[in-house]
Short mmCIF file of C-alpha atoms in Angstrom, two decimals:
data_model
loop_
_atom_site.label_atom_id
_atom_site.label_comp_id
_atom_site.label_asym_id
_atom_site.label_seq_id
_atom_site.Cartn_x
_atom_site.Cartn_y
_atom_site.Cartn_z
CA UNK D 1158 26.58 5.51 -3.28
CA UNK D 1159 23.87 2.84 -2.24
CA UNK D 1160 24.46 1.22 1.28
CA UNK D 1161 23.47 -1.95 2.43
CA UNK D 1162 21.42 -1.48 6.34
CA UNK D 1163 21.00 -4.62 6.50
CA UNK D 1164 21.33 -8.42 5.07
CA UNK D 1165 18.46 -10.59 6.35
CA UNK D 1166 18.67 -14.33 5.65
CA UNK D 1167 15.19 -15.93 5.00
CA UNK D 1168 14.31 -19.51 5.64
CA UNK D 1169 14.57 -20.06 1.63
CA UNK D 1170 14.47 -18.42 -1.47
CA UNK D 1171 12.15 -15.44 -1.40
CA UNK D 1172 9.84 -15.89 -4.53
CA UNK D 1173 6.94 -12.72 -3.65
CA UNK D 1174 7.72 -9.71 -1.52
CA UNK D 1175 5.35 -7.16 -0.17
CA UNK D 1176 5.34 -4.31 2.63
CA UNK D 1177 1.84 -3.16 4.07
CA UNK D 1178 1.56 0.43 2.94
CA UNK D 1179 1.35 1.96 7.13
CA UNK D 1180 4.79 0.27 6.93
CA UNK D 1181 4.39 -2.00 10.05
CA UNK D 1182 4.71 -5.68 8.16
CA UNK D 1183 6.58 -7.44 5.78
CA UNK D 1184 5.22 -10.45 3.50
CA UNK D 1185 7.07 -13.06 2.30
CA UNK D 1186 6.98 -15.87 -0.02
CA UNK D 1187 9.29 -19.34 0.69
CA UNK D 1188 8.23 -22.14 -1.34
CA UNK D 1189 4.41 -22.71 -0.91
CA UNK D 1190 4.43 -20.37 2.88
CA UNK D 1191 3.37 -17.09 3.65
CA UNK D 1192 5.67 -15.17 6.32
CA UNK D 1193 4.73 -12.51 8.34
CA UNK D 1194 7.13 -10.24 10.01
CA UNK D 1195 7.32 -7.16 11.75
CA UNK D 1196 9.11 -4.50 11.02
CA UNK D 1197 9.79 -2.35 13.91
CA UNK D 1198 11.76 -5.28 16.25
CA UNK D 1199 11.91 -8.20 13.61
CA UNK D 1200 9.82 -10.93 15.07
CA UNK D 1201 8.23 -13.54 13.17
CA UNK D 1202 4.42 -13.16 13.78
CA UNK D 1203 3.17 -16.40 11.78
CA UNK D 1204 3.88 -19.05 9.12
CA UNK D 1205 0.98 -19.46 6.71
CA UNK D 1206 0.62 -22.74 5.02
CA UNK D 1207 -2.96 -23.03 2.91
CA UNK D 1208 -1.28 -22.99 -0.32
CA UNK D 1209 0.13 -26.25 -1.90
CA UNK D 1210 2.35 -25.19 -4.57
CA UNK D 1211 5.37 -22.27 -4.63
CA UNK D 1212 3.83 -18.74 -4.04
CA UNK D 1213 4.03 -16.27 -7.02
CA UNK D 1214 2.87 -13.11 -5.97
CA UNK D 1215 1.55 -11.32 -2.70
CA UNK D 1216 -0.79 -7.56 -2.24
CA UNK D 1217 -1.96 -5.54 1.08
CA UNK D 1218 -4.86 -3.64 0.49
CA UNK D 1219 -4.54 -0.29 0.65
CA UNK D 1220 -5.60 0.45 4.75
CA UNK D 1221 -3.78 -2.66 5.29
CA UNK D 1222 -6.34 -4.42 6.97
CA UNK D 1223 -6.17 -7.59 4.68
CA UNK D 1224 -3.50 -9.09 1.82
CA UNK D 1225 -3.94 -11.23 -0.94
CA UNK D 1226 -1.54 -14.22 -2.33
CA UNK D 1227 -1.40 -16.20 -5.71
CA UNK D 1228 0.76 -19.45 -6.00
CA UNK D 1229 1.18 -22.10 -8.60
CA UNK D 1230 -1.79 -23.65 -7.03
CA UNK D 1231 -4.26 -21.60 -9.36
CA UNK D 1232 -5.78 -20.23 -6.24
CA UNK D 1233 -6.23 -16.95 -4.67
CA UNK D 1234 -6.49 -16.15 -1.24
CA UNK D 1235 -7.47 -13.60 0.85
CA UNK D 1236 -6.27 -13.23 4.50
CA UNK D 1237 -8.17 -10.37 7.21
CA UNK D 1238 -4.67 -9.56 8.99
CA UNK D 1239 -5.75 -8.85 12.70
CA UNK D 1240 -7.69 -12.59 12.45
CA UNK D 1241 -3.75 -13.74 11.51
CA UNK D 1242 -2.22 -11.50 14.10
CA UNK D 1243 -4.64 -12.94 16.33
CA UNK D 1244 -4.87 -16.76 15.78
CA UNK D 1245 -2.77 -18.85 18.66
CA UNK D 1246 0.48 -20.27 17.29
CA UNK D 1247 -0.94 -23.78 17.87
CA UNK D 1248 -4.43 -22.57 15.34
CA UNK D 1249 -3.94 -22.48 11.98
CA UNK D 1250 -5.56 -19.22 10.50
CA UNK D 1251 -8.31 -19.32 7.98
CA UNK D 1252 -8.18 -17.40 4.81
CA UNK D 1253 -11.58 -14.93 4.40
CA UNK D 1254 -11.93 -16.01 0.99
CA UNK D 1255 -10.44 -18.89 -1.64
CA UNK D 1256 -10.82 -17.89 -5.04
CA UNK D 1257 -10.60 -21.35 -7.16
CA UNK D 1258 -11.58 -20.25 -10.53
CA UNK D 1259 -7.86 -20.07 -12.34
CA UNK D 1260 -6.92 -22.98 -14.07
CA UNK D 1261 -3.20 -22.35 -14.62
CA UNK D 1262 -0.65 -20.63 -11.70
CA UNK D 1263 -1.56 -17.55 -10.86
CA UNK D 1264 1.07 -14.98 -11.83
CA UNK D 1265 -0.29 -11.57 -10.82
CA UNK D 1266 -2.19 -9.74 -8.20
CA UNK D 1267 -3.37 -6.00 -7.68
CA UNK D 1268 -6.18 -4.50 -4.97
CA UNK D 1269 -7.40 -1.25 -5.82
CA UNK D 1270 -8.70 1.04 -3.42
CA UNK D 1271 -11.50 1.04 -0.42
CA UNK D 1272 -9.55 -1.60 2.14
CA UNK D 1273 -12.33 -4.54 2.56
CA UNK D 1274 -14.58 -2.98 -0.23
CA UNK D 1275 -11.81 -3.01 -2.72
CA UNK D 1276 -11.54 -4.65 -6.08
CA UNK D 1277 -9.23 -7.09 -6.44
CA UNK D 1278 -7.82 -8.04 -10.04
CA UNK D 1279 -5.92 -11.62 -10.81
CA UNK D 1280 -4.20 -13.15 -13.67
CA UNK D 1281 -3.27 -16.21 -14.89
CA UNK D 1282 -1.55 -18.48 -17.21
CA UNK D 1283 -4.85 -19.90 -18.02
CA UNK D 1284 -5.43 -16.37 -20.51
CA UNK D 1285 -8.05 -14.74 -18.29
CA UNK D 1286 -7.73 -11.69 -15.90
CA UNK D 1287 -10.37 -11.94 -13.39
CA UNK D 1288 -12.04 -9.09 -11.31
CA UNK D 1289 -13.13 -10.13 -7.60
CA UNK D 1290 -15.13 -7.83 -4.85
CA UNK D 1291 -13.14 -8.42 -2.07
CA UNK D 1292 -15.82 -8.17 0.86
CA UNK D 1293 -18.32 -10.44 -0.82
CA UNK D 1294 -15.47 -12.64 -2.83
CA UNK D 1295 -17.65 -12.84 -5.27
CA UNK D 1296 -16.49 -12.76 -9.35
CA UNK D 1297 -17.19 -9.58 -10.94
CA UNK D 1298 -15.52 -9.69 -14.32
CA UNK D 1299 -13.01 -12.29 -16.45
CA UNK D 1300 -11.55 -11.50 -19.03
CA UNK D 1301 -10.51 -14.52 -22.12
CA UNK D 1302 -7.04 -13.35 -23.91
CA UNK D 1303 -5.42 -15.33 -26.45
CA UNK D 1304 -2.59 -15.21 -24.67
CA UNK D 1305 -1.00 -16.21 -21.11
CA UNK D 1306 -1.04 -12.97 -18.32
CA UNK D 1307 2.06 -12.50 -16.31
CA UNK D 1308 1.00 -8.98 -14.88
CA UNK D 1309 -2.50 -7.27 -14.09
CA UNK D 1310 -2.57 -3.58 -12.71
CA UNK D 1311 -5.56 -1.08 -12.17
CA UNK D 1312 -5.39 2.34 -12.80
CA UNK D 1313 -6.27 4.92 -9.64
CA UNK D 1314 -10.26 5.52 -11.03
CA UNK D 1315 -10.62 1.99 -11.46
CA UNK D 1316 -11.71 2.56 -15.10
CA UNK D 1317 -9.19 0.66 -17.25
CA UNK D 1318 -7.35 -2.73 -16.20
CA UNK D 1319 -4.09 -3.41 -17.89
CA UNK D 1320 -3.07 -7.12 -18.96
CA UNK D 1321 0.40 -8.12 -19.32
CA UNK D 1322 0.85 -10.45 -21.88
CA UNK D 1323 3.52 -13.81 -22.75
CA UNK D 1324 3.93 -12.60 -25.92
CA UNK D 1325 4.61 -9.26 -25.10
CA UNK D 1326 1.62 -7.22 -25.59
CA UNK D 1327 -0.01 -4.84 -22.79
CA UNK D 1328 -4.04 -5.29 -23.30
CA UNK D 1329 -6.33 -2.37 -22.07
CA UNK D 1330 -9.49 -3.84 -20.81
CA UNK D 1331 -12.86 -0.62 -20.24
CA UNK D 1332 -14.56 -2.06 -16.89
CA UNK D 1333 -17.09 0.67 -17.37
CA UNK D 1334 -17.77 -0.80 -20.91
CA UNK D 1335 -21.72 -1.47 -22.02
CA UNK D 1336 -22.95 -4.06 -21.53
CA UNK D 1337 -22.12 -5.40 -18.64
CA UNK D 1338 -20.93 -9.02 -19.26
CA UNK D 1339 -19.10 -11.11 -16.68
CA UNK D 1340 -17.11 -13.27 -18.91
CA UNK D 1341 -15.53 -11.57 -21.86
CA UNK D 1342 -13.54 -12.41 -24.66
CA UNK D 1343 -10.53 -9.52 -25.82
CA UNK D 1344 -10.15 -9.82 -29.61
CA UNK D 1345 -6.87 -8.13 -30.20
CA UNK D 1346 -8.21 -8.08 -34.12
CA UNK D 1347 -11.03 -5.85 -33.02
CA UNK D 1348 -9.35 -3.62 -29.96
CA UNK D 1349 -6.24 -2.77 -31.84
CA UNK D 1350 -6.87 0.97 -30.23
CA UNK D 1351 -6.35 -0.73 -26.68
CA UNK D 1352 -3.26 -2.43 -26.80
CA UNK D 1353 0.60 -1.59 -26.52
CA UNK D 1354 3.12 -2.73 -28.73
CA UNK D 1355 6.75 -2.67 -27.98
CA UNK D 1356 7.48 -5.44 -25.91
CA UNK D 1357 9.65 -8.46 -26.87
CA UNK D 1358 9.29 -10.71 -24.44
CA UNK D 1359 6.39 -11.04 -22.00
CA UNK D 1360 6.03 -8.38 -19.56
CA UNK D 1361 6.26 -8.86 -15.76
CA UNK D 1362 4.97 -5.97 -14.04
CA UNK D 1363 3.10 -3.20 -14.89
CA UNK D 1364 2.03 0.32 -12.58
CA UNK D 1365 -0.27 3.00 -13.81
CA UNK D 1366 0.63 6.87 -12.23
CA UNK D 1367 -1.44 8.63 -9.64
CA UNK D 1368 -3.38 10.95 -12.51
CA UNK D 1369 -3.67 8.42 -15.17
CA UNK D 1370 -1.61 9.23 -17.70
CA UNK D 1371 1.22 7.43 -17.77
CA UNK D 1372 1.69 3.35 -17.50
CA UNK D 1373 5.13 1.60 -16.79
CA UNK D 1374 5.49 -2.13 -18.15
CA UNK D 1375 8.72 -4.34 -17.16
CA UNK D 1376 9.80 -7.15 -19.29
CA UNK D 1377 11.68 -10.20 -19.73
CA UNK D 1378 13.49 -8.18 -22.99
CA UNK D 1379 15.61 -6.19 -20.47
CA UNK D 1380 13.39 -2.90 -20.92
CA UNK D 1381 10.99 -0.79 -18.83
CA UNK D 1382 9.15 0.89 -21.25
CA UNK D 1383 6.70 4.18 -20.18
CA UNK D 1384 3.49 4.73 -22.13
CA UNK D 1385 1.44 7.67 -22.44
CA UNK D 1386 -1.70 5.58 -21.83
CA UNK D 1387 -3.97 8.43 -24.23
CA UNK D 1388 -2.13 7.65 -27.32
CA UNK D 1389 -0.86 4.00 -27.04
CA UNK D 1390 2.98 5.74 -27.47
CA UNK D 1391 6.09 4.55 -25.86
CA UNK D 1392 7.66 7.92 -24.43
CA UNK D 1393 10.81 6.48 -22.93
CA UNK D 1394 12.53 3.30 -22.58
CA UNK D 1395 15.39 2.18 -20.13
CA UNK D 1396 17.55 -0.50 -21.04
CA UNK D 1397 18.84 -3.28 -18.28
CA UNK D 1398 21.64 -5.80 -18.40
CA UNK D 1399 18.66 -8.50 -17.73
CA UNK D 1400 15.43 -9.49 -17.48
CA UNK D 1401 13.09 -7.10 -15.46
CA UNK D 1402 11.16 -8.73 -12.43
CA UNK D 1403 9.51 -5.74 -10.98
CA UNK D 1404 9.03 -1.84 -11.54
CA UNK D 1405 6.21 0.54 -10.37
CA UNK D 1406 5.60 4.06 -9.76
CA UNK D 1407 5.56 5.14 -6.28
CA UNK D 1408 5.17 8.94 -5.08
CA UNK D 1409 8.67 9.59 -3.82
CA UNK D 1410 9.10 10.64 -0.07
CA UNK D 1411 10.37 13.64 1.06
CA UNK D 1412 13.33 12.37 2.64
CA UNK D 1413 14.39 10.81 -0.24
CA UNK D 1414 15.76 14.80 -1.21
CA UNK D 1415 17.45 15.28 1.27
CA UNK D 1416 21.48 14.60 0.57
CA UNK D 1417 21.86 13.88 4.58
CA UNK D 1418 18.61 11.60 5.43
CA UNK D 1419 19.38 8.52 6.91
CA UNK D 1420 17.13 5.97 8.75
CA UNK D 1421 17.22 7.38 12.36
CA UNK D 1422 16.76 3.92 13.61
CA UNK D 1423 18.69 0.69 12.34
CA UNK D 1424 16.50 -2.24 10.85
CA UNK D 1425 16.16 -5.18 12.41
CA UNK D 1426 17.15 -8.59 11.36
CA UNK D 1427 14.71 -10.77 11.11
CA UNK D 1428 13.52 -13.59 13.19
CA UNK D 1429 13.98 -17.35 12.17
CA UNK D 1430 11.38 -18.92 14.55
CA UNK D 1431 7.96 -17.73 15.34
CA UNK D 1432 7.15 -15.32 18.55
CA UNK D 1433 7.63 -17.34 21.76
CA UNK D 1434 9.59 -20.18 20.05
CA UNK D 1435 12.74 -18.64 19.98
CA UNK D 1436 15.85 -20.17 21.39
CA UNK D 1437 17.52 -18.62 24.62
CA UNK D 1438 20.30 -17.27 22.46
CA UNK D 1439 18.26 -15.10 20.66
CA UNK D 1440 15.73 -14.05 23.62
CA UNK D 1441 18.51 -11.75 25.04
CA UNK D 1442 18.42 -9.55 21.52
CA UNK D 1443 15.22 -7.69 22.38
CA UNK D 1444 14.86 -4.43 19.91
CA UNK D 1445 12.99 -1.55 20.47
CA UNK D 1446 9.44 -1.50 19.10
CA UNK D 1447 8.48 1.71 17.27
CA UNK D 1448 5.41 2.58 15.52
CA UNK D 1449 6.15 3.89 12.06
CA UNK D 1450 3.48 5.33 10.91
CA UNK D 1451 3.11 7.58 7.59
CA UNK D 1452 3.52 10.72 8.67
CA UNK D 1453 3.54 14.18 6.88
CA UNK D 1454 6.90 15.78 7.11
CA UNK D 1455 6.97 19.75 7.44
CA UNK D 1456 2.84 19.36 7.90
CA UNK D 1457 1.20 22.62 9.49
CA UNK D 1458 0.53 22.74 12.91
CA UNK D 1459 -2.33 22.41 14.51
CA UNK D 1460 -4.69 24.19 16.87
CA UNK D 1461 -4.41 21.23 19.18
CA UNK D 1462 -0.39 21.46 19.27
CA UNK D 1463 -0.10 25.04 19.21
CA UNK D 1464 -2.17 25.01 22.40
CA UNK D 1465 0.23 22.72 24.02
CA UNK D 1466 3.42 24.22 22.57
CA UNK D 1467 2.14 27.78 24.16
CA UNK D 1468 1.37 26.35 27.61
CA UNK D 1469 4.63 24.24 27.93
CA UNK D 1470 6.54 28.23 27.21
CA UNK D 1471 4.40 29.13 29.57
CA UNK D 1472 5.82 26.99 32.46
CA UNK D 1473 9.57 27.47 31.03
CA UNK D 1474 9.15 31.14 30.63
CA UNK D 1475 7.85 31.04 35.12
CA UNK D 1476 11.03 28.84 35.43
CA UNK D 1477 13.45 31.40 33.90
CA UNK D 1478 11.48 34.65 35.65
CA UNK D 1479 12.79 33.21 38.47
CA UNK D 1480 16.31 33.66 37.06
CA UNK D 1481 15.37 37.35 36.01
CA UNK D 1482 14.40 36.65 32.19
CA UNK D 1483 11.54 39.29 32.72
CA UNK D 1484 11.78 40.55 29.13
CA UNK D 1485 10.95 37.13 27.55
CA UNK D 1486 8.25 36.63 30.05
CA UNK D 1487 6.36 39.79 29.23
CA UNK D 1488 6.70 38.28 25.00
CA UNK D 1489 4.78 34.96 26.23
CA UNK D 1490 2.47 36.99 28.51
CA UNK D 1491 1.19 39.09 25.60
CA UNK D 1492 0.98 35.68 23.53
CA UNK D 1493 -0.82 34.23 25.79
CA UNK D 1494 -3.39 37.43 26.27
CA UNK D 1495 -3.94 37.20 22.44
CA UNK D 1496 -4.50 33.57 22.35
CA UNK D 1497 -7.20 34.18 25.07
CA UNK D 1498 -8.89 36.36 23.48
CA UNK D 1499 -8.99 34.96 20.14
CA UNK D 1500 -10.72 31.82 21.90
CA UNK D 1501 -13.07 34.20 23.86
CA UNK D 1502 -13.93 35.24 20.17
CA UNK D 1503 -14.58 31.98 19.08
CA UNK D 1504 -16.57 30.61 21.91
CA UNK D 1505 -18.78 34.51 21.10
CA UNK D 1506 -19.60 33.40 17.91
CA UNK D 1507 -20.38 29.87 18.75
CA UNK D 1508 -22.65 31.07 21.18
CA UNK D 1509 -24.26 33.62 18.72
CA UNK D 1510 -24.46 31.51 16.38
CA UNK D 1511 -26.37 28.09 18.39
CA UNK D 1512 -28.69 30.76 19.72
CA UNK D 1513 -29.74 31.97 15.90
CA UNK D 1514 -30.51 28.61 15.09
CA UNK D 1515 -32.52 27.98 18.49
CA UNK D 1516 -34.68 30.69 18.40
CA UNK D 1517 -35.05 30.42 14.97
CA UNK D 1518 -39.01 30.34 14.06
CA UNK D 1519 -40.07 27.09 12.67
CA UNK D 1520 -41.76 27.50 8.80
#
């Protein structure tokens, strides 16, 4: 049975919601600003306001090291994080680039991968999906449909970029096509092998898996269809009791198999005023800041931590001689003889090894 951890009032309706992938910060869109909170103790780190119009849709990269928002506005910004994180509360940040070229509201963003030397794909309501470098900020690639985008998603290899459509049609666009063109024009007429057909209503969200293969569309028709992306087929679809907003594939984590995982630590609500405004009522409620990180559960350990897991027995194994535990003192002993002379092993063949290439003649 799904529990609730916690119910966080925001300072309006939420319209765009994002969470950096290392899990530290949470995104927000009320009304035409960008909030920025973190996660670990809840504070409110800043209140963007460079957009004019109601946000629609907000992306980390994926070191998260910079994020991207769209708003009605037909622009397209993108933020470096640490020069937010940064900025004085009386400064208002800059965004690193402004990307004017929509038209029409934006309605879609995706980053692919390489942090600051990703590609960054938008769409619009104006019928173009647009391609951006986002270290330069320059255009790469747009893309002339016949029809409005809602949703815009690149697949792992960055080969293929998959359009949304209002009319309910998912358009496959080759980046790696020949020529090279910047501005293109999709002819459904002449592509027919590089669109999917299913859809009812125009779809809202779309996520490609980690190998390829398979691409997951959300629409306004109360499905989430998945598509084997090869052969254009619907395999399944999953019927809702209304319209789909958002659905994506995401690897699952390992505690999510586990019958008995819980979060070991409560989240925190969320602050209302921005760090070092709050009001004395709330200064009191101080939580503790933790650095959640994404770590590898049931990883193997390494040299570094077997090292110190070996020489902290050592020092409790001396501590219960004292007591008379001779028998578990001699197991440690012999442990730690081995481990010795593995290492003198090592450093042998090191040696060995630098002098062969020292004394090697020259050709």
């Amino acid at each position: 049975q799904d529990q609730l951890q916690q119910k966080i009032i925001c300072p309006g309706p939420v319209t765009c919601l994002t969470a950096s992938p290392n899990g530290l910060y949470i995104l927000a869109g009320v009304a035409e600003s960008i909030y920025l909170w973190e996660v670990s103790n809840g504070n409110l780190l800043a209140i963007l306001n460079r957009h004019y119009q109601d946000l629609t849709c907000l992306c980390f990269t994926d070191d998260s090291s910079h994020f991207l928002s769209g708003a009605k506005d037909c622009l397209a910004l993108v933020w470096n994080l640490y020069s937010v994180l940064q900025a004085e509360p009386s400064q208002i940040p800059d965004p690193r680039h402004v990307w004017s070229r929509h038209s029409l509201p934006i309605t879609d963003l995706c980053c692919g991968f390489g942090g600051p030397l990703a590609r960054a794909a938008t769409a619009s309501l104006d019928q173009t999906a647009k391609l951006w470098e986002v270290s330069s900020g320059e255009l790469l690639l747009s893309v002339l449909f016949d029809v409005g985008i809602m949703a815009v998603t690149l697949d792992l290899s960055e080969y293929h970029m998959f359009c949304g459509g209002m009319d309910g049609s998912i358009f496959q666009v080759d980046l790696c096509a020949w020529p090279v063109q910047r501005d293109r024009t999709f002819q459904t007429e002449r592509e027919n092998g590089k669109v999917f057909k299913g859809h009812r209503n125009q779809v809202t969200c779309l996520s490609v898996s980690t190998d390829g293969s398979l691409l997951l569309s959300g629409s306004h028709d109360e499905t989430v269809r998945l598509w084997d992306i090869q052969s254009k087929q619907c395999l399944r679809t999953m019927n809702h009791k209304g319209p789909v907003t958002n659905a994506f594939i995401v690897l699952a984590p390992a505690n999510m198999f586990n019958p008995d995982g819980k979060p070991s630590v409560p989240l925190p609500k969320f602050s209302k005023h921005l760090q070092g405004t709050e009001s004395n009522d709330e200064q009191g409620t101080e939580g503790v800041t933790l650095r959640l990180g994404l770590h590898q559960q049931d990883s193997g350990e390494s040299y570094l931590e077997k090292a110190e897991r070996m020489y902290s027995q050592m020092y409790s194994t001396r501590e219960k001689n004292l007591v008379g535990d001779q028998e578990h003192l001699t197991i440690q002993v012999s442990e730690l003889e081995e481990e010795v002379s593995t290492l003198r092993k090592i450093n042998k063949n090191l040696f060995d090894f630098s002098a062969r290439i020292i004394t090697k003649p020259a050709k």
